[in-house]
Structure formats: structure tokens, C-alpha cells
């Protein structure tokens, strides 16, 4: 089968241009520049890279951004005080705390301290609850990015069988809710699979759309995929490579080379869901800024 790529890099570029245009309009009418604040605790390499990408994306669309860094010795109380201070800062529209935080800090407490109005990551229980009820909410970035990619490529979800593999709070669970929601990008029949699912292969083989968010490189193989399926790969893994200057390359949860020929559409890794995730964060920040 001649598969098509769901090109997240190109799609995210288009969306960024749309956001940049909107920012220009806001500024030309005397409005305030949207402002995203990011808190980074410690020096974890992957977190550093993610935050750097987010800050760069803010610059690209004309947002103001503030990166607030702390050593991993910061106490939970100190971090909570800083979040509360930002909650009250009139100039800051959106706040993200890059996860994971060090073990002595409760992730749950941090998520609950961020004001739901500034929670552009969409992790706060109020936003997750509102999203689940189909109300206006900040939807977390990766699930929203997946939905946007589906929408921009006019992939029909209504009446389709979607199999989501992985039930994390930030990817699998929310995307399964969005796809089953009564909406233009929903109305699918969704099966949510996880580590205790039996007959995973048989279930996957029935899927019109597969969303892979397992966190295991190359987990989804061609014998799990129906001919003509749409496959969306959320996984990100650094693997050693002697063909790149860096000595590594990115791979997904799907065995792309073998699975792609069976698909109508498939996301590449890199350049699929990753860039769409960052753009969703920008979209949420713009919404937060406009609400004011
Ligand atoms: P997670 O580790 O929190 O969850 C993994 C899920 O996979 C769990 O719910 C588990 O039940 C399920 N699982 C594990 N083994 C399984 C098995 N054998 N069969 C069926 N299900 C199984 O992961 P996450 O945070 O959702 O992330 C998943 C992947 O996506 C990771 O590689 C992560 O790096 C990546 N990720 C990418 C983006 C992006 O922007 N592209 C964003 C978030 C996460």
C-alpha cells in the first residue's frame, strides 16, 4: 500500500504561522503579548531539551517566555510558593512545570497548585474533568496535537474503531476520551488497551486507527495492523546510530519500516506527534491570553 505521512513538522509549521499572525493582530490592536512561563527543576537532559524547544517555539510565534530554573535541592514548599506567585502574576498567561520533578516533590501537589486558568499543559484535575465532560478546557498538549493532526488530514473518526495502546494520564487516557467524544474529531468506538490487556494483537488487528503510546520502542509490529489502517506513533526513544553525527536517532513505539506499507496514513518519528505537542501548548497559551 502507498502510505501517506501524517507530517507533524509541516502541519505544526502551518499552525505556528496562524498563531504568529494572530499575535501580530493582537499587538497591532494594542493588546498584550501572550506570555508563557516554564519552571524547570534540576538538570535532566531530556527535560532541558523539551523546555528549550518550548521556549524557542514561543519566540517563533511572538510570545514572551520566561524560564524559571531551580536546583533539584529546592523544597516542595519553595516550589509551591513560586507557583502561587506566578498564579497571581497578571503578566503571565500560561504556566508549565516540566515533569518529572525530583522524587521529594509531589507531582500531584504541583499539578494541583497551578491555577486551572493558567494550566496550559491541561494536567489540572479541573481541566481533565471539564475535558471529560465535553466542556471548554485546556486539553493536554499531546492528545490535542494528535486530534489536530487527524483533523488537518481529514481523517474520518466517526464510527471508526480506534485502539489506543497505553492509559497514561497525559496521553492514552485523554486521547481515548477525545476520540469517543460527540464531536467532529470524535464519535469513534474506542478500545483502551494497557499492560494487562489480553489478546492485544487480535484487538489491534481490528482497528481502523491505532494510537501507540506504550513507551517501548518498536512494540507495534506489522502482524498487529490491519491493511489500510491509520497509525499514530506517540513514542520517543533515543537509539544508538552510527549513521548520524550525534551518534543517536529517534525512534517510536511502532516498527515504522515494517508497519508503514500496511497503512493509509502513518506518523513518522521524529516529525509526527512531537512537533504537534509543542504547538498545542502554544494554542493553549494563546487561548489563556485571549481570555483576559
Ligand atoms: P507511560 O509510561 O506513562 O504509559 C505507558 C502505558 O503503556 C501504560 O499505561 C501501560 O499500561 C502501557 N503498556 C506498557 N506495556 C504494555 C504492554 N506490553 N501492552 C500494552 N500496554 C502496555 O507513557 P506515556 O507518558 O504515555 O508515554 C508513552 C510514550 O510516548 C513514551 O515513549 C514517551 O516518551 C512518549 N511521549 C511522547 C510525547 C510527544 O510529544 N511525542 C509526549 C508524551 C509522551
Short mmCIF file of C-alpha atoms and ligand atoms in Angstrom, two decimals:
data_model
loop_
_atom_site.label_atom_id
_atom_site.label_comp_id
_atom_site.label_asym_id
_atom_site.label_seq_id
_atom_site.Cartn_x
_atom_site.Cartn_y
_atom_site.Cartn_z
CA UNK A 1 0.00 0.00 0.00
CA UNK A 2 1.17 3.52 -0.78
CA UNK A 3 1.06 5.09 2.63
CA UNK A 4 0.98 8.85 3.29
CA UNK A 5 2.87 10.50 6.13
CA UNK A 6 0.97 12.46 8.74
CA UNK A 7 3.54 15.22 8.67
CA UNK A 8 3.55 16.84 12.10
CA UNK A 9 6.51 19.02 11.24
CA UNK A 10 4.78 20.66 8.29
CA UNK A 11 1.37 20.85 10.00
CA UNK A 12 2.85 22.39 13.13
CA UNK A 13 4.66 24.95 10.95
CA UNK A 14 1.34 25.99 9.41
CA UNK A 15 -0.34 26.26 12.81
CA UNK A 16 2.59 28.30 14.16
CA UNK A 17 2.19 30.72 11.25
CA UNK A 18 -1.51 31.06 12.08
CA UNK A 19 -0.69 31.74 15.74
CA UNK A 20 2.04 34.27 14.81
CA UNK A 21 -0.46 36.09 12.61
CA UNK A 22 -2.97 36.24 15.45
CA UNK A 23 -0.31 37.59 17.83
CA UNK A 24 0.51 40.33 15.31
CA UNK A 25 -3.18 41.29 15.15
CA UNK A 26 -3.43 41.40 18.97
CA UNK A 27 -0.34 43.62 19.24
CA UNK A 28 -1.47 45.90 16.41
CA UNK A 29 -4.72 46.49 18.31
CA UNK A 30 -2.75 47.46 21.42
CA UNK A 31 -3.18 44.12 23.16
CA UNK A 32 -0.72 42.30 25.40
CA UNK A 33 1.83 39.81 24.10
CA UNK A 34 0.93 36.25 25.29
CA UNK A 35 3.36 35.12 27.97
CA UNK A 36 4.28 31.53 28.86
CA UNK A 37 6.30 30.76 31.98
CA UNK A 38 8.10 27.43 32.33
CA UNK A 39 9.56 26.06 35.54
CA UNK A 40 12.41 23.60 35.24
CA UNK A 41 13.76 21.83 38.32
CA UNK A 42 17.16 20.13 38.10
CA UNK A 43 19.29 19.28 35.08
CA UNK A 44 17.64 16.27 33.45
CA UNK A 45 18.86 16.15 29.84
CA UNK A 46 15.53 15.25 28.21
CA UNK A 47 13.64 17.89 30.25
CA UNK A 48 16.23 20.53 29.28
CA UNK A 49 15.68 19.69 25.60
CA UNK A 50 11.86 19.75 25.88
CA UNK A 51 11.85 23.11 27.68
CA UNK A 52 14.36 24.60 25.22
CA UNK A 53 12.04 23.57 22.34
CA UNK A 54 9.06 25.17 24.06
CA UNK A 55 10.92 28.45 24.69
CA UNK A 56 12.12 28.52 21.07
CA UNK A 57 8.57 27.88 19.81
CA UNK A 58 7.35 30.85 21.89
CA UNK A 59 9.91 33.09 20.20
CA UNK A 60 8.88 31.82 16.76
CA UNK A 61 5.26 32.92 17.22
CA UNK A 62 5.99 36.19 19.02
CA UNK A 63 5.13 35.11 22.58
CA UNK A 64 7.03 36.29 25.59
CA UNK A 65 8.51 33.41 27.58
CA UNK A 66 10.16 33.11 30.99
CA UNK A 67 12.23 30.15 32.00
CA UNK A 68 12.48 29.81 35.77
CA UNK A 69 15.13 27.35 36.87
CA UNK A 70 15.70 25.73 40.24
CA UNK A 71 18.31 23.32 41.55
CA UNK A 72 16.91 19.88 42.38
CA UNK A 73 17.51 20.70 46.06
CA UNK A 74 14.51 23.07 46.06
CA UNK A 75 11.91 22.04 48.65
CA UNK A 76 8.30 21.27 47.80
CA UNK A 77 7.15 24.31 49.81
CA UNK A 78 9.51 26.65 47.96
CA UNK A 79 8.31 25.37 44.59
CA UNK A 80 4.66 25.68 45.63
CA UNK A 81 5.27 29.30 46.79
CA UNK A 82 6.78 30.16 43.40
CA UNK A 83 3.82 28.62 41.55
CA UNK A 84 1.39 30.59 43.74
CA UNK A 85 3.34 33.76 42.99
CA UNK A 86 3.07 33.12 39.24
CA UNK A 87 -0.65 32.31 39.58
CA UNK A 88 -1.10 35.91 40.76
CA UNK A 89 1.22 37.49 38.18
CA UNK A 90 -1.03 39.44 35.81
CA UNK A 91 1.52 39.42 33.00
CA UNK A 92 1.85 35.61 32.83
CA UNK A 93 -0.91 33.83 30.90
CA UNK A 94 0.27 30.24 30.95
CA UNK A 95 2.43 28.24 33.37
CA UNK A 96 4.01 24.85 32.89
CA UNK A 97 6.11 22.89 35.33
CA UNK A 98 8.28 20.49 33.36
CA UNK A 99 7.77 16.95 34.65
CA UNK A 100 9.15 14.83 36.18
CA UNK A 101 10.03 16.78 39.30
CA UNK A 102 12.54 15.31 41.80
CA UNK A 103 11.21 12.45 43.95
CA UNK A 104 10.96 14.50 47.17
CA UNK A 105 8.35 16.74 45.49
CA UNK A 106 4.78 15.51 44.98
CA UNK A 107 3.84 15.75 41.31
CA UNK A 108 0.18 15.67 42.29
CA UNK A 109 0.54 18.68 44.62
CA UNK A 110 2.41 20.64 41.96
CA UNK A 111 -0.24 19.93 39.31
CA UNK A 112 -3.00 20.96 41.72
CA UNK A 113 -1.22 24.18 42.69
CA UNK A 114 -1.06 25.56 39.14
CA UNK A 115 -4.12 27.73 38.62
CA UNK A 116 -6.56 25.96 36.23
CA UNK A 117 -6.78 29.25 34.27
CA UNK A 118 -3.02 29.15 33.62
CA UNK A 119 -2.71 25.36 33.32
CA UNK A 120 -1.86 25.32 29.60
CA UNK A 121 -0.49 21.76 29.98
CA UNK A 122 -4.05 20.69 30.81
CA UNK A 123 -2.92 18.48 33.72
CA UNK A 124 -5.07 20.02 36.49
CA UNK A 125 -7.97 17.79 37.62
CA UNK A 126 -10.39 20.64 36.82
CA UNK A 127 -9.23 20.77 33.21
CA UNK A 128 -9.25 16.99 32.88
CA UNK A 129 -12.75 16.88 34.38
CA UNK A 130 -14.04 19.62 32.10
CA UNK A 131 -12.48 17.96 29.05
CA UNK A 132 -14.09 14.65 30.02
CA UNK A 133 -17.49 16.34 30.27
CA UNK A 134 -17.01 17.96 26.86
CA UNK A 135 -16.78 21.45 28.37
CA UNK A 136 -14.28 24.17 27.45
CA UNK A 137 -10.94 23.20 28.94
CA UNK A 138 -7.22 23.24 28.41
CA UNK A 139 -6.66 19.84 26.82
CA UNK A 140 -3.22 18.39 27.41
CA UNK A 141 -0.83 19.02 24.59
CA UNK A 142 -0.09 15.57 23.16
CA UNK A 143 -3.72 14.36 22.90
CA UNK A 144 -4.74 17.72 21.40
CA UNK A 145 -1.84 17.51 18.93
CA UNK A 146 -2.99 14.05 17.83
CA UNK A 147 -6.56 15.29 17.34
CA UNK A 148 -5.34 18.32 15.35
CA UNK A 149 -3.24 16.10 13.10
CA UNK A 150 -6.27 13.85 12.46
CA UNK A 151 -8.40 16.91 11.71
CA UNK A 152 -5.91 18.62 9.39
CA UNK A 153 -5.57 15.44 7.31
CA UNK A 154 -9.37 14.97 7.22
CA UNK A 155 -9.16 11.51 8.70
CA UNK A 156 -12.64 10.24 9.44
CA UNK A 157 -13.08 9.11 13.03
CA UNK A 158 -16.87 8.83 13.22
CA UNK A 159 -17.93 5.20 13.54
CA UNK A 160 -14.33 4.00 13.25
CA UNK A 161 -12.72 1.60 15.67
CA UNK A 162 -9.81 3.30 17.42
CA UNK A 163 -7.42 1.29 19.51
CA UNK A 164 -5.35 3.31 21.96
CA UNK A 165 -2.41 1.42 23.48
CA UNK A 166 -1.38 2.97 26.82
CA UNK A 167 -3.51 4.51 29.57
CA UNK A 168 -1.26 7.30 30.91
CA UNK A 169 -2.92 10.44 32.26
CA UNK A 170 -1.09 12.63 29.76
CA UNK A 171 -1.60 10.63 26.54
CA UNK A 172 -3.60 7.39 26.38
CA UNK A 173 -6.46 8.19 28.75
CA UNK A 174 -7.25 11.72 27.47
CA UNK A 175 -6.92 10.81 23.78
CA UNK A 176 -9.31 7.89 24.27
CA UNK A 177 -11.85 10.31 25.80
CA UNK A 178 -11.44 12.87 23.00
CA UNK A 179 -11.87 10.23 20.28
CA UNK A 180 -15.06 8.89 21.84
CA UNK A 181 -16.49 12.37 22.47
CA UNK A 182 -19.53 13.50 20.50
CA UNK A 183 -17.62 15.85 18.20
CA UNK A 184 -16.32 16.23 14.65
CA UNK A 185 -12.99 14.69 15.61
CA UNK A 186 -14.58 12.07 17.85
CA UNK A 187 -17.56 9.72 17.56
CA UNK A 188 -15.20 6.77 17.33
CA UNK A 189 -15.62 3.44 19.07
CA UNK A 190 -12.59 3.35 21.31
CA UNK A 191 -10.78 0.43 22.91
CA UNK A 192 -8.22 1.45 25.50
CA UNK A 193 -5.51 -1.20 25.88
CA UNK A 194 -2.83 -1.38 28.57
CA UNK A 195 -0.30 -3.66 30.19
CA UNK A 196 -2.98 -6.05 31.50
CA UNK A 197 -4.83 -6.35 28.18
CA UNK A 198 -5.03 -9.89 26.86
CA UNK A 199 -5.25 -10.56 23.10
CA UNK A 200 -3.68 -7.19 22.30
CA UNK A 201 -2.67 -8.35 18.84
CA UNK A 202 -6.21 -9.50 17.95
CA UNK A 203 -7.73 -6.24 19.24
CA UNK A 204 -5.23 -4.12 17.32
CA UNK A 205 -5.88 -6.05 14.13
CA UNK A 206 -9.50 -4.86 14.24
CA UNK A 207 -8.51 -1.20 14.47
CA UNK A 208 -9.10 1.41 11.79
CA UNK A 209 -6.94 3.80 13.81
CA UNK A 210 -4.16 2.78 16.21
CA UNK A 211 -2.63 5.24 18.67
CA UNK A 212 0.57 3.81 20.15
CA UNK A 213 1.62 5.36 23.50
CA UNK A 214 3.35 2.49 25.25
CA UNK A 215 6.87 3.75 25.78
CA UNK A 216 8.51 0.65 24.26
CA UNK A 217 10.50 1.06 21.10
CA UNK A 218 9.22 -0.89 18.07
CA UNK A 219 6.43 -2.51 20.13
CA UNK A 220 3.80 -2.31 17.37
CA UNK A 221 4.67 -4.75 14.62
CA UNK A 222 3.12 -5.40 11.21
CA UNK A 223 1.22 -8.51 12.36
CA UNK A 224 -0.82 -6.26 14.71
CA UNK A 225 -2.04 -3.93 11.98
CA UNK A 226 -4.96 -4.29 9.58
CA UNK A 227 -4.34 -3.45 5.92
CA UNK A 228 -5.35 0.21 5.34
CA UNK A 229 -5.17 1.31 8.99
CA UNK A 230 -4.09 4.74 10.23
CA UNK A 231 -1.23 4.53 12.75
CA UNK A 232 -0.22 7.32 15.10
CA UNK A 233 3.02 6.80 16.98
CA UNK A 234 3.49 8.79 20.18
CA UNK A 235 6.65 7.05 21.43
CA UNK A 236 10.01 8.80 21.56
CA UNK A 237 13.17 6.77 22.07
CA UNK A 238 16.80 7.68 21.56
CA UNK A 239 18.61 4.78 19.94
CA UNK A 240 22.26 4.45 19.04
CA UNK A 241 23.10 5.05 15.41
CA UNK A 242 26.37 5.10 13.51
CA UNK A 243 24.68 6.94 10.65
CA UNK A 244 24.15 10.25 12.46
CA UNK A 245 26.62 12.88 13.68
CA UNK A 246 25.17 12.79 17.18
CA UNK A 247 25.56 9.02 17.42
CA UNK A 248 21.84 8.52 18.08
CA UNK A 249 18.49 8.88 16.38
CA UNK A 250 14.86 9.00 17.44
CA UNK A 251 12.54 6.03 17.06
CA UNK A 252 8.93 5.44 18.05
CA UNK A 253 6.75 2.75 19.59
CA UNK A 254 5.95 1.48 16.10
CA UNK A 255 8.25 -0.57 13.87
CA UNK A 256 7.84 2.04 11.13
CA UNK A 257 9.66 0.29 8.27
CA UNK A 258 7.53 -2.86 8.50
CA UNK A 259 4.22 -1.28 9.58
CA UNK A 260 4.09 1.68 7.16
CA UNK A 261 3.46 -0.39 3.98
CA UNK A 262 0.20 -1.68 5.52
CA UNK A 263 -1.10 1.80 6.37
CA UNK A 264 -3.04 4.51 4.57
CA UNK A 265 -1.56 7.09 6.94
CA UNK A 266 1.22 6.90 9.50
CA UNK A 267 3.17 9.41 11.62
CA UNK A 268 6.95 9.42 11.34
CA UNK A 269 9.22 9.65 14.40
CA UNK A 270 10.64 12.25 14.57
CA UNK A 271 8.39 14.78 12.85
CA UNK A 272 4.97 13.36 13.77
CA UNK A 273 3.28 13.82 17.13
CA UNK A 274 6.28 15.58 18.77
CA UNK A 275 6.03 18.94 16.94
CA UNK A 276 2.22 18.88 17.25
CA UNK A 277 2.56 18.63 21.04
CA UNK A 278 4.52 21.89 21.27
CA UNK A 279 2.08 23.68 19.00
CA UNK A 280 -0.85 22.64 21.23
CA UNK A 281 0.90 24.25 24.17
CA UNK A 282 1.18 27.48 22.16
CA UNK A 283 -2.50 27.26 21.19
CA UNK A 284 -3.50 26.87 24.85
CA UNK A 285 -1.32 29.83 25.86
CA UNK A 286 -2.96 31.99 23.20
CA UNK A 287 -6.41 30.96 24.47
CA UNK A 288 -5.34 31.79 28.06
CA UNK A 289 -4.08 35.20 26.94
CA UNK A 290 -7.25 35.96 24.96
CA UNK A 291 -9.46 35.05 27.92
CA UNK A 292 -8.02 38.01 29.74
P1 LIG B 1 3.64 5.78 30.34
O1 LIG B 1 4.88 5.00 30.61
O2 LIG B 1 3.12 6.69 31.39
O3 LIG B 1 2.48 4.77 29.95
C1 LIG B 1 2.71 3.66 29.14
C2 LIG B 1 1.43 2.89 29.02
O4 LIG B 1 1.68 1.77 28.20
C3 LIG B 1 0.88 2.37 30.35
O5 LIG B 1 -0.44 2.82 30.50
C4 LIG B 1 0.92 0.86 30.22
O6 LIG B 1 -0.26 0.24 30.73
C5 LIG B 1 1.01 0.64 28.71
N1 LIG B 1 1.79 -0.56 28.43
C6 LIG B 1 3.03 -0.86 28.89
N2 LIG B 1 3.37 -2.09 28.44
C7 LIG B 1 2.36 -2.56 27.72
C8 LIG B 1 2.11 -3.76 27.01
N3 LIG B 1 3.01 -4.74 26.99
N4 LIG B 1 0.94 -3.90 26.37
C9 LIG B 1 0.01 -2.92 26.39
N5 LIG B 1 0.19 -1.74 27.03
C10 LIG B 1 1.34 -1.57 27.68
O7 LIG B 1 3.89 6.51 28.96
P2 LIG B 1 3.43 7.92 28.33
O8 LIG B 1 3.82 9.02 29.21
O9 LIG B 1 2.02 7.84 27.84
O10 LIG B 1 4.41 7.92 27.08
C11 LIG B 1 4.38 6.90 26.10
C12 LIG B 1 5.47 7.18 25.09
O11 LIG B 1 5.18 8.41 24.45
C13 LIG B 1 6.88 7.36 25.66
O12 LIG B 1 7.80 6.85 24.72
C14 LIG B 1 7.03 8.85 25.78
O13 LIG B 1 8.38 9.26 25.70
C15 LIG B 1 6.25 9.31 24.60
N6 LIG B 1 5.67 10.66 24.69
C16 LIG B 1 5.78 11.44 23.60
C17 LIG B 1 5.20 12.68 23.56
C18 LIG B 1 5.30 13.51 22.32
O14 LIG B 1 5.15 14.70 22.38
N7 LIG B 1 5.54 12.87 21.17
C19 LIG B 1 4.53 13.16 24.69
C20 LIG B 1 4.40 12.33 25.81
C21 LIG B 1 4.97 11.06 25.79
#
